[in-house]
Tab-separated table of C-alpha atoms in Angstrom:
chain	number	residue	atom	x	y	z
A	1	MET	CA	-0.522	9.271	-13.686
A	2	VAL	CA	0.326	12.099	-11.506
A	3	PRO	CA	3.806	13.699	-11.747
A	4	GLY	CA	6.001	15.039	-9.006
A	5	LEU	CA	6.283	18.543	-8.186
A	6	GLY	CA	7.556	20.966	-10.845
A	7	GLU	CA	7.387	18.395	-13.755
A	8	HIS	CA	4.482	17.458	-15.979
A	9	THR	CA	2.981	14.629	-17.814
A	10	GLY	CA	4.938	14.923	-20.825
A	11	ARG	CA	8.061	13.546	-18.997
A	12	TYR	CA	5.971	10.057	-18.551
A	13	VAL	CA	5.106	9.403	-22.250
A	14	HIS	CA	7.222	6.239	-22.106
A	15	VAL	CA	5.570	5.229	-19.146
A	16	GLY	CA	2.031	5.518	-20.548
A	17	ASP	CA	3.280	3.965	-24.000
A	18	PHE	CA	4.190	0.988	-21.770
A	19	PHE	CA	0.997	0.436	-20.185
A	20	GLN	CA	-0.980	1.171	-23.372
A	21	ASN	CA	0.908	-1.422	-25.000
A	22	ALA	CA	-0.105	-3.792	-22.143
A	23	GLY	CA	-3.776	-3.247	-22.848
A	24	PHE	CA	-4.455	-0.320	-20.748
A	25	ASN	CA	-5.974	3.169	-21.112
A	26	VAL	CA	-3.766	5.807	-19.638
A	27	LEU	CA	-4.659	9.344	-18.661
A	28	GLY	CA	-2.045	11.991	-17.301
A	29	ILE	CA	-2.994	14.543	-14.718
A	30	ASP	CA	-1.090	17.903	-14.398
A	31	VAL	CA	-2.690	19.369	-11.149
A	32	ARG	CA	-2.929	23.152	-11.039
A	33	GLY	CA	0.228	24.963	-11.094
A	34	GLN	CA	1.997	22.002	-12.843
A	35	GLY	CA	2.767	21.549	-16.532
A	36	ARG	CA	0.100	23.128	-18.983
A	37	SER	CA	-2.523	23.301	-16.125
A	38	GLY	CA	-3.597	26.856	-15.107
A	39	GLY	CA	-2.614	28.743	-11.980
A	40	ILE	CA	0.810	29.978	-10.388
A	41	PRO	CA	3.494	27.516	-11.076
A	42	GLY	CA	4.493	25.752	-7.891
A	43	TYR	CA	1.402	27.225	-5.953
A	44	VAL	CA	-1.691	26.246	-4.272
A	45	GLU	CA	-3.929	27.838	-1.706
A	46	ARG	CA	-5.083	24.517	-0.091
A	47	TYR	CA	-3.943	21.029	-0.334
A	48	ASP	CA	-7.572	19.867	-1.133
A	49	GLN	CA	-7.184	21.753	-4.462
A	50	PHE	CA	-4.715	19.062	-5.407
A	51	LEU	CA	-6.755	16.227	-4.643
A	52	GLU	CA	-9.970	17.836	-6.388
A	53	ASP	CA	-7.832	18.102	-9.671
A	54	VAL	CA	-6.870	14.230	-9.244
A	55	ARG	CA	-10.237	13.381	-8.536
A	56	ALA	CA	-11.567	15.196	-11.740
A	57	GLY	CA	-9.143	13.011	-13.623
A	58	ILE	CA	-10.517	9.884	-12.047
A	59	ARG	CA	-14.097	10.954	-12.948
A	60	ALA	CA	-12.962	11.462	-16.579
A	61	ALA	CA	-11.421	8.016	-16.721
A	62	LYS	CA	-14.866	6.122	-16.315
A	63	VAL	CA	-13.185	2.614	-16.998
A	64	PHE	CA	-12.623	-0.174	-14.463
A	65	PRO	CA	-10.342	-1.662	-13.012
A	66	LEU	CA	-8.887	1.612	-11.995
A	67	PHE	CA	-5.271	2.089	-10.728
A	68	VAL	CA	-3.779	5.559	-9.851
A	69	LEU	CA	0.015	5.844	-10.032
A	70	GLY	CA	2.007	8.875	-8.811
A	71	HIS	CA	5.550	10.037	-8.376
A	72	SER	CA	7.190	11.888	-5.464
A	73	PHE	CA	4.740	14.677	-4.715
A	74	GLY	CA	2.447	12.874	-6.970
A	75	GLY	CA	3.208	9.779	-4.854
A	76	GLN	CA	1.890	11.758	-1.759
A	77	LEU	CA	-1.194	12.651	-3.402
A	78	VAL	CA	-1.800	8.785	-3.978
A	79	LEU	CA	-1.359	8.115	-0.514
A	80	ALA	CA	-3.809	10.766	0.394
A	81	LEU	CA	-6.379	9.565	-1.850
A	82	ALA	CA	-5.773	5.992	-0.451
A	83	ALA	CA	-6.305	7.466	3.213
A	84	GLY	CA	-9.309	9.286	2.203
A	85	ASN	CA	-11.266	6.090	1.322
A	86	GLU	CA	-11.498	7.259	-2.521
A	87	PRO	CA	-14.170	4.833	-4.069
A	88	ASN	CA	-13.845	2.908	-7.086
A	89	ILE	CA	-10.132	2.672	-7.256
A	90	THR	CA	-8.738	-0.809	-7.652
A	91	GLY	CA	-5.368	-0.103	-6.632
A	92	TYR	CA	-2.660	2.559	-5.880
A	93	LEU	CA	1.089	2.754	-6.829
A	94	ALA	CA	3.270	5.404	-5.152
A	95	SER	CA	6.710	5.888	-6.458
A	96	GLY	CA	9.288	7.623	-4.211
A	97	PRO	CA	6.326	9.386	-2.353
A	98	TRP	CA	7.061	12.623	-0.451
A	99	LEU	CA	6.691	11.511	3.164
A	100	ALA	CA	9.967	13.256	4.357
A	101	LEU	CA	12.860	14.768	2.472
A	102	THR	CA	16.255	12.938	2.570
A	103	THR	CA	17.900	16.269	3.131
A	104	PRO	CA	15.511	18.546	5.024
A	105	PRO	CA	15.937	22.211	4.359
A	106	ALA	CA	18.240	24.386	6.594
A	107	ALA	CA	16.440	25.829	9.765
A	108	TRP	CA	16.720	29.486	8.623
A	109	LEU	CA	15.114	28.575	5.363
A	110	VAL	CA	12.307	27.032	7.042
A	111	TRP	CA	11.810	29.694	9.325
A	112	LEU	CA	12.051	32.380	6.139
A	113	GLY	CA	9.342	30.213	4.441
A	114	SER	CA	7.208	30.181	7.552
A	115	LEU	CA	7.382	33.978	7.419
A	116	MET	CA	6.574	34.277	3.824
A	117	ASN	CA	3.635	31.681	4.321
A	118	ARG	CA	1.924	34.165	6.616
A	119	ILE	CA	2.615	37.567	4.671
A	120	TYR	CA	3.154	36.592	1.055
A	121	PRO	CA	2.281	32.953	0.671
A	122	LYS	CA	2.867	32.975	-3.270
A	123	CYS	CA	6.437	33.821	-2.421
A	124	ARG	CA	8.199	30.988	-4.578
A	125	PHE	CA	11.616	29.255	-3.381
A	126	PRO	CA	13.776	26.964	-5.404
A	127	THR	CA	13.449	23.410	-4.799
A	128	GLY	CA	17.204	22.867	-5.157
A	129	ILE	CA	16.810	19.505	-6.515
A	130	GLU	CA	19.748	18.708	-9.064
A	131	ARG	CA	18.963	16.844	-12.326
A	132	SER	CA	21.523	14.191	-11.384
A	133	GLN	CA	19.484	13.236	-8.147
A	134	ASN	CA	16.749	11.937	-10.353
A	135	SER	CA	18.549	9.496	-12.445
A	136	SER	CA	21.925	8.279	-13.700
A	137	ASP	CA	20.650	7.924	-16.991
A	138	GLU	CA	21.744	11.430	-18.737
A	139	ALA	CA	20.891	10.347	-22.245
A	140	HIS	CA	17.339	9.285	-21.332
A	141	LEU	CA	16.728	12.527	-19.391
A	142	ASP	CA	17.882	14.397	-22.343
A	143	SER	CA	15.189	12.714	-24.512
A	144	LEU	CA	12.429	13.684	-22.517
A	145	VAL	CA	9.958	15.961	-24.294
A	146	ASP	CA	8.609	19.577	-23.429
A	147	LEU	CA	11.226	20.340	-20.520
A	148	ASP	CA	10.137	23.995	-20.718
A	149	PHE	CA	7.124	22.998	-18.883
A	150	ASN	CA	9.273	21.890	-15.992
A	151	HIS	CA	9.797	24.480	-13.114
A	152	GLY	CA	12.134	24.110	-10.137
A	153	PHE	CA	9.900	26.142	-7.540
A	154	ILE	CA	7.701	25.771	-4.743
A	155	ALA	CA	5.648	28.385	-3.098
A	156	ALA	CA	5.802	28.899	0.819
A	157	ARG	CA	2.253	28.000	1.228
A	158	THR	CA	2.559	24.954	-1.195
A	159	PHE	CA	5.313	23.612	0.924
A	160	PHE	CA	3.736	23.838	4.326
A	161	GLU	CA	0.505	22.411	2.745
A	162	ILE	CA	2.449	19.188	1.769
A	163	ILE	CA	4.461	19.096	4.738
A	164	SER	CA	1.337	19.127	6.939
A	165	GLU	CA	-0.106	16.522	4.569
A	166	ALA	CA	2.994	14.273	5.001
A	167	ARG	CA	2.925	14.354	8.764
A	168	GLN	CA	-0.700	13.273	8.744
A	169	LEU	CA	-0.005	10.302	6.452
A	170	LEU	CA	2.796	9.259	8.692
A	171	ALA	CA	0.768	9.412	11.729
A	172	ASP	CA	-2.259	7.462	10.446
A	173	PRO	CA	-0.835	5.304	7.522
A	174	ARG	CA	-3.816	3.465	5.854
A	175	ALA	CA	-5.330	2.593	2.389
A	176	ASN	CA	-8.914	1.440	1.385
A	177	ALA	CA	-7.511	-0.753	-1.588
A	178	PRO	CA	-4.208	-2.598	-2.341
A	179	ILE	CA	-1.155	-0.418	-2.661
A	180	LEU	CA	2.475	-0.630	-3.911
A	181	ILE	CA	5.039	1.476	-2.640
A	182	ALA	CA	8.173	1.617	-4.579
A	183	GLN	CA	11.624	3.611	-4.155
A	184	GLY	CA	15.336	3.758	-4.859
A	185	ARG	CA	17.921	3.431	-2.334
A	186	PRO	CA	19.493	5.800	-1.919
A	187	ASP	CA	16.897	8.325	-3.073
A	188	PRO	CA	18.625	11.645	-2.730
A	189	VAL	CA	15.309	13.463	-2.810
A	190	THR	CA	12.518	11.618	-0.632
A	191	SER	CA	13.398	9.641	2.256
A	192	VAL	CA	13.262	5.809	1.761
A	193	GLU	CA	13.498	5.563	5.696
A	194	ALA	CA	10.113	7.429	5.766
A	195	SER	CA	8.544	4.991	3.131
A	196	ILE	CA	9.682	2.179	4.859
A	197	GLU	CA	8.231	3.152	8.142
A	198	PHE	CA	5.118	4.112	6.555
A	199	TYR	CA	4.832	0.887	4.977
A	200	GLN	CA	5.453	-1.155	8.378
A	201	ARG	CA	2.450	0.602	9.956
A	202	LEU	CA	0.266	0.785	7.220
A	203	GLU	CA	-3.163	-0.762	7.395
A	204	ALA	CA	-4.167	-1.950	3.963
A	205	PRO	CA	-6.207	-4.888	2.178
A	206	VAL	CA	-2.908	-5.904	0.391
A	207	LYS	CA	0.279	-3.835	0.620
A	208	GLU	CA	3.732	-4.327	-1.039
A	209	LEU	CA	7.011	-2.610	-0.920
A	210	MET	CA	9.536	-2.460	-3.473
A	211	ILE	CA	13.093	-1.198	-2.936
A	212	TYR	CA	15.407	-0.772	-5.754
A	213	ASP	CA	19.032	-0.742	-4.629
A	214	GLY	CA	21.347	1.622	-6.644
A	215	PHE	CA	18.428	3.545	-8.176
A	216	ARG	CA	18.134	7.277	-7.603
A	217	HIS	CA	14.610	9.274	-7.317
A	218	GLU	CA	12.893	8.743	-10.529
A	219	LEU	CA	12.521	4.815	-11.007
A	220	HIS	CA	10.688	5.207	-14.107
A	221	ASN	CA	13.696	7.252	-15.673
A	222	GLU	CA	16.630	5.047	-14.321
A	223	LYS	CA	18.679	2.631	-16.446
A	224	GLY	CA	16.934	-0.163	-15.106
A	225	ARG	CA	13.361	1.198	-15.722
A	226	ALA	CA	12.129	-1.599	-17.822
A	227	ARG	CA	12.231	-3.870	-14.887
A	228	VAL	CA	10.632	-1.251	-12.734
A	229	LEU	CA	7.807	-0.974	-15.124
A	230	GLU	CA	7.353	-4.639	-15.757
A	231	ASP	CA	7.330	-5.107	-11.723
A	232	TYR	CA	4.438	-2.366	-11.746
A	233	LEU	CA	2.512	-4.384	-14.451
A	234	ALA	CA	3.020	-7.734	-12.564
A	235	TRP	CA	1.707	-6.291	-9.494
A	236	ILE	CA	-1.241	-4.390	-11.278
A	237	GLU	CA	-2.002	-7.848	-13.179
A	238	LYS	CA	-1.762	-9.700	-9.962
A	239	THR	CA	-4.122	-7.174	-8.230
A	240	ILE	CA	-6.803	-7.364	-10.757
A	241	LEU	CA	-6.984	-11.166	-10.270
A	242	LEU	CA	-8.175	-10.291	-6.620
A	243	GLU	CA	-11.064	-8.444	-8.153
A	244	LYS	CA	-14.307	-9.936	-9.534
A	245	PRO	CA	-13.698	-10.468	-13.165
A	246	SER	CA	-14.831	-7.839	-15.472
A	247	ALA	CA	-15.368	-7.254	-19.317
A	248	GLU	CA	-14.764	-3.471	-19.019
A	249	PRO	CA	-11.774	-1.867	-20.404
A	250	ARG	CA	-8.583	-1.349	-17.999
A	251	ALA	CA	-7.422	1.861	-17.052
A	252	ALA	CA	-3.942	3.002	-15.486
A	253	MET	CA	-3.694	6.509	-14.353
């Protein structure tokens, strides 16, 4: 599992527990600058460094079938892996992937970020994401652990690296294995319209789009999260049936 920008795997314990109870091994990955991982919070020099971190987690899993689940920025990383022909992946799940923002930043802020990207790329800006944009279930959000490891910042370099990758993905949507894209509607953070456009042009062996009307950005933290997780599990089980039967343990990431 790969969290979104500024959060960490501690917010996904209930998701991991769900898949473990279904018989899967689960590994969470905090890429550099996230959670307990090293680096400057919210900063990366090159987008490929994020992918290197996820690939390290994939190598550590060592079990198949293997699925990679990512949310928001993590969902974008999942799409990037799929487009890069990552080997040994049984399927990809991208939740609310960052292909475009629902409300793009103001032009002056983009100009300032571009300037800082050239002269001081580690300069960090607030993401501006409000907690209420993620989920309508306030009590559940209160219950999530280790919130001190969250941060609400993104560095100038990181922003433009992510935006550049999003444009590349939208320009050439492809995946080398079955893929599920899931998103709430309306999603106050990442654009559901961009996800639909991506899906419609996506070239993949098997693809599926799940839209949850009335859900906000974090499907796995919404009041109807049980249905979402059951849908994910059903898709994973269906995808495994497409593969050659194996006696090896199963893994969800």
